[in-house]
Short mmCIF file of C-alpha atoms in Angstrom, two decimals:
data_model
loop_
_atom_site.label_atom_id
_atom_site.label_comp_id
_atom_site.label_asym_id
_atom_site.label_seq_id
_atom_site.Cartn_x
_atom_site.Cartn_y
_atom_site.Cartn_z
CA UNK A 1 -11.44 -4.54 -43.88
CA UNK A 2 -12.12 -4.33 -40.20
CA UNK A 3 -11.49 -8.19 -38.38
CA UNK A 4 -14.45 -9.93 -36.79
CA UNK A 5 -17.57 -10.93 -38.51
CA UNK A 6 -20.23 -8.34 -37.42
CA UNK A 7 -17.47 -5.31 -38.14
CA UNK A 8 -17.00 -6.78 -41.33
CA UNK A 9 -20.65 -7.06 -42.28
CA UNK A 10 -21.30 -3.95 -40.96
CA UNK A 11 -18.37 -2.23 -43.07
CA UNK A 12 -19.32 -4.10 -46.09
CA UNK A 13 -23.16 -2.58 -45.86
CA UNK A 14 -21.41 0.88 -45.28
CA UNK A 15 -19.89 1.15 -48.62
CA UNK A 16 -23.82 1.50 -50.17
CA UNK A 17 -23.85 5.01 -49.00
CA UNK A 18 -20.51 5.78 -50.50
CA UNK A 19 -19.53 7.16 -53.69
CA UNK A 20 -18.97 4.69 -56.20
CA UNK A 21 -15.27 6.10 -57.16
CA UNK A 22 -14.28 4.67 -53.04
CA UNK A 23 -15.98 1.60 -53.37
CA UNK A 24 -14.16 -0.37 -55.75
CA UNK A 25 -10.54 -1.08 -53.96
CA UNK A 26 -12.87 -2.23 -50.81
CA UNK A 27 -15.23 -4.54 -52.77
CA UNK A 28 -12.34 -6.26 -55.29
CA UNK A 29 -10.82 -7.21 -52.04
CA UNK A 30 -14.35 -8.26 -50.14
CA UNK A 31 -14.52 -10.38 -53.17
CA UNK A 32 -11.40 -12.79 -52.25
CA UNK A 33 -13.25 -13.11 -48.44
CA UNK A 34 -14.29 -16.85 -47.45
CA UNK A 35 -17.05 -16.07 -45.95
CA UNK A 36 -20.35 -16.45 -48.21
CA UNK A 37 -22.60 -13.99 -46.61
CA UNK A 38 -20.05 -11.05 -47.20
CA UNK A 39 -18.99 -12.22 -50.51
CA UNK A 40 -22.62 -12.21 -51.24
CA UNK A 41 -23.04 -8.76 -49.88
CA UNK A 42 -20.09 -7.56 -51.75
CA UNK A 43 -21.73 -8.63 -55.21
CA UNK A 44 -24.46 -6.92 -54.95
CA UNK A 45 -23.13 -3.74 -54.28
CA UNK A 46 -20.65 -4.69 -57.23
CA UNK A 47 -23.32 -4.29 -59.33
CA UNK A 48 -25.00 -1.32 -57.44
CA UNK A 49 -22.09 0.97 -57.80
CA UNK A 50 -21.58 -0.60 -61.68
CA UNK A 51 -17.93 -1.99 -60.87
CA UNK A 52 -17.54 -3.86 -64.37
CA UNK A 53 -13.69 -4.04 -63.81
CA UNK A 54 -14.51 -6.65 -60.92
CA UNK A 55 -15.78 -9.01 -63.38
CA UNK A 56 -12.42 -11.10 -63.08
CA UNK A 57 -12.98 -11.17 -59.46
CA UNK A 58 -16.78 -12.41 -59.15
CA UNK A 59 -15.68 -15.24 -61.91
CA UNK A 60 -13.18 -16.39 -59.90
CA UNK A 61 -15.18 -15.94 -56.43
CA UNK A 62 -18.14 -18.29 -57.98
CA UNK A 63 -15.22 -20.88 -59.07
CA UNK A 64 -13.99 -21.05 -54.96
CA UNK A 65 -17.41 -20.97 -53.81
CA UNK A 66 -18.68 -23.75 -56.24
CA UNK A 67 -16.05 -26.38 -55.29
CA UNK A 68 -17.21 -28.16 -51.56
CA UNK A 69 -20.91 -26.61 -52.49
CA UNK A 70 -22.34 -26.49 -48.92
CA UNK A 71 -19.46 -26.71 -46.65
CA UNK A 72 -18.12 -23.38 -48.27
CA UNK A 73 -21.38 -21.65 -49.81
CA UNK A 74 -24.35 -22.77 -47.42
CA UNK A 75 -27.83 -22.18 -48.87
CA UNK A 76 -25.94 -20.78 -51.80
CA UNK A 77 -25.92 -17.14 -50.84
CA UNK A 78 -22.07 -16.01 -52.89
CA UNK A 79 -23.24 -17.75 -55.32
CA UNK A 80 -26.56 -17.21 -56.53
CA UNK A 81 -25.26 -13.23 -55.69
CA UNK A 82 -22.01 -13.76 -58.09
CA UNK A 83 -23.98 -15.56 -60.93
CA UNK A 84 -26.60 -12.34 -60.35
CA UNK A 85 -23.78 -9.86 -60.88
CA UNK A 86 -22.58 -11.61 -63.75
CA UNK A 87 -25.68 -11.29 -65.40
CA UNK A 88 -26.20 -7.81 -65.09
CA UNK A 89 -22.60 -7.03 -66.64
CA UNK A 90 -23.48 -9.67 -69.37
CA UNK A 91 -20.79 -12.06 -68.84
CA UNK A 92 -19.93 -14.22 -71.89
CA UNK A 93 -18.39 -17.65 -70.39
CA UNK A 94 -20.80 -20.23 -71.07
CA UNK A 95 -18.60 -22.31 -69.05
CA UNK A 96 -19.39 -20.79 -65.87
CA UNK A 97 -23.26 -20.92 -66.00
CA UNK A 98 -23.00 -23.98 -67.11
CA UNK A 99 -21.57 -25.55 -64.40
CA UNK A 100 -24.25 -23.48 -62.08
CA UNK A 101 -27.17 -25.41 -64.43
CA UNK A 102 -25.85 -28.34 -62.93
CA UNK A 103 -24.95 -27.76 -59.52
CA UNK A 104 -27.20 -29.71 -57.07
CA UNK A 105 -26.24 -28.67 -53.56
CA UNK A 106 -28.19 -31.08 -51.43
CA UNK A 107 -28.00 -29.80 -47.51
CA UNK A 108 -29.46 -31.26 -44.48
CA UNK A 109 -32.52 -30.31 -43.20
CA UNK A 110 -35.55 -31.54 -40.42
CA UNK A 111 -36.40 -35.12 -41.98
CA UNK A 112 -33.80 -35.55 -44.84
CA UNK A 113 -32.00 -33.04 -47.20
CA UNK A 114 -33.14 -29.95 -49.50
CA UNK A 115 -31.39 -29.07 -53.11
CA UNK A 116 -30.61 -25.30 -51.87
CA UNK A 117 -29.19 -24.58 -55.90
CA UNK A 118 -32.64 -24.00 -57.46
CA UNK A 119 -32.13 -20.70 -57.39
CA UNK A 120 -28.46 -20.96 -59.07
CA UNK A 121 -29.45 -23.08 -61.63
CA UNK A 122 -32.69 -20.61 -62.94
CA UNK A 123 -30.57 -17.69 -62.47
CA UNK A 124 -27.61 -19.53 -64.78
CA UNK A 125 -30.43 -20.10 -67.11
CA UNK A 126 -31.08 -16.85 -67.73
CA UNK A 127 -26.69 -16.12 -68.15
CA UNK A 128 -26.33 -18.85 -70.68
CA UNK A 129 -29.44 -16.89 -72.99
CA UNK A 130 -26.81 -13.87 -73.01
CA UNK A 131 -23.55 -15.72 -74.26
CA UNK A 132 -23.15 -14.65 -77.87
CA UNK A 133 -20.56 -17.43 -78.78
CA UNK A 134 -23.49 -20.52 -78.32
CA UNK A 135 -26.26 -20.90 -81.04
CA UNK A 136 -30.00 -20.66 -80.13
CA UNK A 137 -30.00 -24.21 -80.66
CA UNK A 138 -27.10 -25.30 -78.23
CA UNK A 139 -28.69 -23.08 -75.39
CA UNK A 140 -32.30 -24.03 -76.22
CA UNK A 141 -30.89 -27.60 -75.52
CA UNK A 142 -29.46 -26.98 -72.20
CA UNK A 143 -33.09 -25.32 -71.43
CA UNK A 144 -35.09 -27.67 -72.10
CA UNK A 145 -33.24 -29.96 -69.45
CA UNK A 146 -33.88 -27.81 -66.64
CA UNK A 147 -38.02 -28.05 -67.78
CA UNK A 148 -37.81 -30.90 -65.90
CA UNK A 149 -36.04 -29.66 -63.15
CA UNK A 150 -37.74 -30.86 -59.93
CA UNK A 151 -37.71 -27.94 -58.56
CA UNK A 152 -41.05 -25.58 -59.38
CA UNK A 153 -38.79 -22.64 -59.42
CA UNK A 154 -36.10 -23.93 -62.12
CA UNK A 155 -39.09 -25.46 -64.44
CA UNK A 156 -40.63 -21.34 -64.23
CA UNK A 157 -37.46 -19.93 -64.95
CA UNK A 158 -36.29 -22.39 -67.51
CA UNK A 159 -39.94 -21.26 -69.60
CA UNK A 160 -38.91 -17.52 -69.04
CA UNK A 161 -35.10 -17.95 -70.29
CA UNK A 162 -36.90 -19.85 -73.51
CA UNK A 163 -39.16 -16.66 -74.09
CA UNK A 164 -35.67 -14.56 -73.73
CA UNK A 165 -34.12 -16.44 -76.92
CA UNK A 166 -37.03 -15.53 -78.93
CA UNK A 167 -36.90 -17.83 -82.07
CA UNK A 168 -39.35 -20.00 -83.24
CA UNK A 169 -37.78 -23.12 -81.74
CA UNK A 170 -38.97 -21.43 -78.21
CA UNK A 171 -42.13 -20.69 -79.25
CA UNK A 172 -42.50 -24.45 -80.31
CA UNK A 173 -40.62 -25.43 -76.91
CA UNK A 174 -42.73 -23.49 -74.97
CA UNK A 175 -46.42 -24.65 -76.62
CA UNK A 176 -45.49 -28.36 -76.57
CA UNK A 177 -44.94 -27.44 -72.78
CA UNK A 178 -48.60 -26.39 -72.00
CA UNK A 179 -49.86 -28.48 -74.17
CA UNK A 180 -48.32 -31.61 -72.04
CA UNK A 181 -49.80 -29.99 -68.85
CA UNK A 182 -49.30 -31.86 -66.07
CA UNK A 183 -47.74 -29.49 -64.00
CA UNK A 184 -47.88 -26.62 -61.37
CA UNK A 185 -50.02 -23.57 -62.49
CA UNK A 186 -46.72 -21.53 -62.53
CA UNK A 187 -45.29 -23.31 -65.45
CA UNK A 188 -47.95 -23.57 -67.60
CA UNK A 189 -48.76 -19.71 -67.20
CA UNK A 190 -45.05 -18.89 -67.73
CA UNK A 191 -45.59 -20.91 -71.01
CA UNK A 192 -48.71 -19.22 -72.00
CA UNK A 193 -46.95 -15.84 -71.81
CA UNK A 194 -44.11 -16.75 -73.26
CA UNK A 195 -45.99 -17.88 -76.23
CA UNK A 196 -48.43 -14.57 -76.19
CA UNK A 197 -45.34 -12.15 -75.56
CA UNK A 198 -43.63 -13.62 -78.86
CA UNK A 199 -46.44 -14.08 -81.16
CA UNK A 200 -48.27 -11.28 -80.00
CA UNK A 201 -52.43 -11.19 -80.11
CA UNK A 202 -52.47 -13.76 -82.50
CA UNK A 203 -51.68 -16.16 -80.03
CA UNK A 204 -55.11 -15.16 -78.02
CA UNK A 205 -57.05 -17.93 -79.32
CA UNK A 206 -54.60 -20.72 -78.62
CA UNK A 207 -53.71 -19.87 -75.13
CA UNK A 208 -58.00 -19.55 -74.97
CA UNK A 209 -58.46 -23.20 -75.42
CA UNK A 210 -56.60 -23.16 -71.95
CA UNK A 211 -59.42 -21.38 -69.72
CA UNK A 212 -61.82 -24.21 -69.67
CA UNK A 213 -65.03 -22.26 -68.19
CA UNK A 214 -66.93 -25.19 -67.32
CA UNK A 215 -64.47 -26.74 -65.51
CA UNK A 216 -61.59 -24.17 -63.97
CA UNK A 217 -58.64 -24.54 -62.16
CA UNK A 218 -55.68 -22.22 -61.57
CA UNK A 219 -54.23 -23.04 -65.16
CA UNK A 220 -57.43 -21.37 -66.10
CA UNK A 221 -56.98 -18.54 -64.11
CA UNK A 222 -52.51 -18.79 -65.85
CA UNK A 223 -54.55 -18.58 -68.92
CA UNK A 224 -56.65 -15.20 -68.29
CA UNK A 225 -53.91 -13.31 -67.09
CA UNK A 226 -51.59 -13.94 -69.42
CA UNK A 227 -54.37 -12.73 -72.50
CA UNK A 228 -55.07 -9.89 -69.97
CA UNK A 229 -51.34 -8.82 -70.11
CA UNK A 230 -51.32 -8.21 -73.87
CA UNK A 231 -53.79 -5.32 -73.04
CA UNK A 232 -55.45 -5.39 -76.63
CA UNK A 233 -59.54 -5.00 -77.64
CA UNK A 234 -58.71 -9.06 -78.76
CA UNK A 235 -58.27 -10.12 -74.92
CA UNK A 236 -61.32 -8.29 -73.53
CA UNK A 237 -63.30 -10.53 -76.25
CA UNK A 238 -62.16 -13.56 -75.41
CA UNK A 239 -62.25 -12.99 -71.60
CA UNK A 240 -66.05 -11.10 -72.07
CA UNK A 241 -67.20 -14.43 -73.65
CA UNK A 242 -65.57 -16.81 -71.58
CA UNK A 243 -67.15 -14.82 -68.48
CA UNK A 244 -70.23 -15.14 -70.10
CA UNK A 245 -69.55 -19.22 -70.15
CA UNK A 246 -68.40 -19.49 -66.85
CA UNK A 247 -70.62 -20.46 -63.96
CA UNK A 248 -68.32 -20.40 -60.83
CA UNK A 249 -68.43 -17.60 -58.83
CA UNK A 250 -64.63 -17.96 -58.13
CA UNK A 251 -63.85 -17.99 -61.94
CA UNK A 252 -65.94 -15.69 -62.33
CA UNK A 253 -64.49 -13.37 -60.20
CA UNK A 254 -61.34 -14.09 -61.45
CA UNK A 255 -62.70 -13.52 -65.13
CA UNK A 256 -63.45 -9.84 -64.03
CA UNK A 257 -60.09 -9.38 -62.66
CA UNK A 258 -58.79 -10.31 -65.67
CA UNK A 259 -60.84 -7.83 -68.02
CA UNK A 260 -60.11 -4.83 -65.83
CA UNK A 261 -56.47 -5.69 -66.30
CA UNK A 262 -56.59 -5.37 -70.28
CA UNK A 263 -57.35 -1.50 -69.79
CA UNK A 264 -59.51 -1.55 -72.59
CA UNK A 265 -62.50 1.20 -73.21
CA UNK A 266 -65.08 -1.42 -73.65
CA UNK A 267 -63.38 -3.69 -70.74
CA UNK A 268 -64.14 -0.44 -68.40
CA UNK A 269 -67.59 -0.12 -69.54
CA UNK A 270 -68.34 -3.19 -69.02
CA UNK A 271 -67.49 -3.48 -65.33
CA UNK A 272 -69.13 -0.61 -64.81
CA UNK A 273 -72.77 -1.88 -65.86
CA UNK A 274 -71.80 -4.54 -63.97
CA UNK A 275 -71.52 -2.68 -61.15
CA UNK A 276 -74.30 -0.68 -61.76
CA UNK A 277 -76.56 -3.93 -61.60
CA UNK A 278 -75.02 -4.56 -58.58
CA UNK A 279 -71.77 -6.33 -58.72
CA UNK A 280 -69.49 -5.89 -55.84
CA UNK A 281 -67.27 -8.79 -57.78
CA UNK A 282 -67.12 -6.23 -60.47
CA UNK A 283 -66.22 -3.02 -58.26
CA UNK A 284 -63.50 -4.80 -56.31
CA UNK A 285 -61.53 -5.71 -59.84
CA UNK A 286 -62.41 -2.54 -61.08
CA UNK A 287 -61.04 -0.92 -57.80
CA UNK A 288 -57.79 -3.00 -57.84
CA UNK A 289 -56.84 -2.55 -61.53
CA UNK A 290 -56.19 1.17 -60.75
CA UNK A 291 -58.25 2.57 -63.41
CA UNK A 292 -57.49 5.93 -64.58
CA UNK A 293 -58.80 9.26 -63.29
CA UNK A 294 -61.88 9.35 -65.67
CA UNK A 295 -63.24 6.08 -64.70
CA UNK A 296 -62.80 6.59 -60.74
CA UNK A 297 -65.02 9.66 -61.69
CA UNK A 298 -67.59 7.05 -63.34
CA UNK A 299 -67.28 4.87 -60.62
CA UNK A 300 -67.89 7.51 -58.45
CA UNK A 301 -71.07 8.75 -60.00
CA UNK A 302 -72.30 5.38 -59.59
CA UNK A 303 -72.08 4.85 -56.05
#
């Protein structure tokens, strides 16, 4: 590599627009480098160019970076990268990500210090779901830990790595979650479609009891786009009626967003009496869903 920071950085971003087969001697030594921002640099395009025989060297690149957390790794660029690259080739340590689940790396800020390992820690979460050797039970445990991680973020991706075991444990897990409430929209709406994306439609009418029509917030508006994502006839009921509840024009609004996301026949049809009687709340979600070709033509005839 070339000496001096901004020749190094500048060679490192080079070796994206080379052939894979010249890239690896370059990156297995970027690898070894001290500084975090190249290291970082050089995992990614590890895992662009699909080096799998530098698996060795990202391990043992996270190990340098994770000892003196901030004075070697600031804002924990190598190694939220490394624990990325990992992932992608499926590493099987548990020990590794586990250590990243609990790394706290508390830097100074304006007014007091930030934990700048949030990241880390969600993206370990999702590492530790892939290592074959642990039981859904030993991993679940770790999970549910980091669901009351303090940072929003790490509570999110905690719910998601949940979904990604897929047992019935998680779908318990992930219920009792919402069911607690009590926490940022994000959460609960991970929760919600964790729940929907493993039970499937049948889970409509639970994660319903969550929209609250005559009294909304944003976990109401978590709930209707997680029953809009299962795209089913099921979810354009339930959101139809609960529109029909609803009196806030906000909700409301929201409601109709929600229905033209399901992509349902009678969802279309729908919004487009409603816009025929006038509904510019209905033509904007109607607009924004991208609907296909036939019902821009529909649309069209109406205006």
């Amino acid at each position: 590599m070339p000496k001096g920071f901004e020749a190094e950085r500048a060679f490192i971003e080079s070796l994206s627009t080379l052939p894979s087969s010249e890239t690896e001697a370059p990156l297995r030594k970027a690898l070894t480098h001290k500084n975090n921002f190249i290291v970082s640099k050089a995992a990614k395009l590890t895992v662009e160019h699909d080096h799998r025989t530098l698996i060795l060297e990202l391990v043992e690149a996270f190990h340098h970076f994770l000892k003196d957390g901030s004075k070697v790794d600031p804002q924990c660029w190598a190694k939220n990268a490394l624990v990325k690259a990992l992932n992608h080739f499926e590493y099987q340590e548990p020990d590794l990500f586990l250590a990243g689940l609990k790394t706290i790396q508390l830097e100074a800020t304006w007014g007091g210090q930030t934990d700048t390992a949030g990241t880390l820690r969600g993206q370990s979460a999702f590492g530790l779901v892939q290592c074959r050797s642990l039981s859904n039970l030993t991993v679940l445990t770790h999970l549910t830990q980091l669901l009351a991680d303090k940072e929003l973020p790490v509570r999110v991706n905690a719910a998601r790595a949940i979904e990604q075991v897929g047992t019935d444990a998680s779908i318990l897990l992930l219920r009792l979650r919402a069911e607690l409430a009590s926490d940022a929209p994000e959460l609960l709406g991970a929760c919600y479609s964790g729940v929907l994306h493993l039970e499937g439609p049948g889970a409509i009418s639970w994660v319903a009891r969550f929209l609250h029509p005559f009294a909304p917030d944003d976990a109401s508006a978590e709930a209707a786009f997680a029953i809009a994502d299962t795209r089913t006839e099921a979810a354009f009921t339930q959101l139809h009626v609960t529109w029909k509840q609803a009196r806030d024009p906000d909700f409301r609004g929201t409601l109709l967003t929600a229905i033209a996301l399901t992509r349902q026949d009678a969802a279309y049809d729908f919004l487009l009496e409603q816009i025929t009687e006038g509904s510019l709340a209905a033509r904007e979600a109607l607009q924004n869903s991208a609907p296909p070709p036939e019902i821009l033509a529909r649309l069209k005839i109406i205006s």
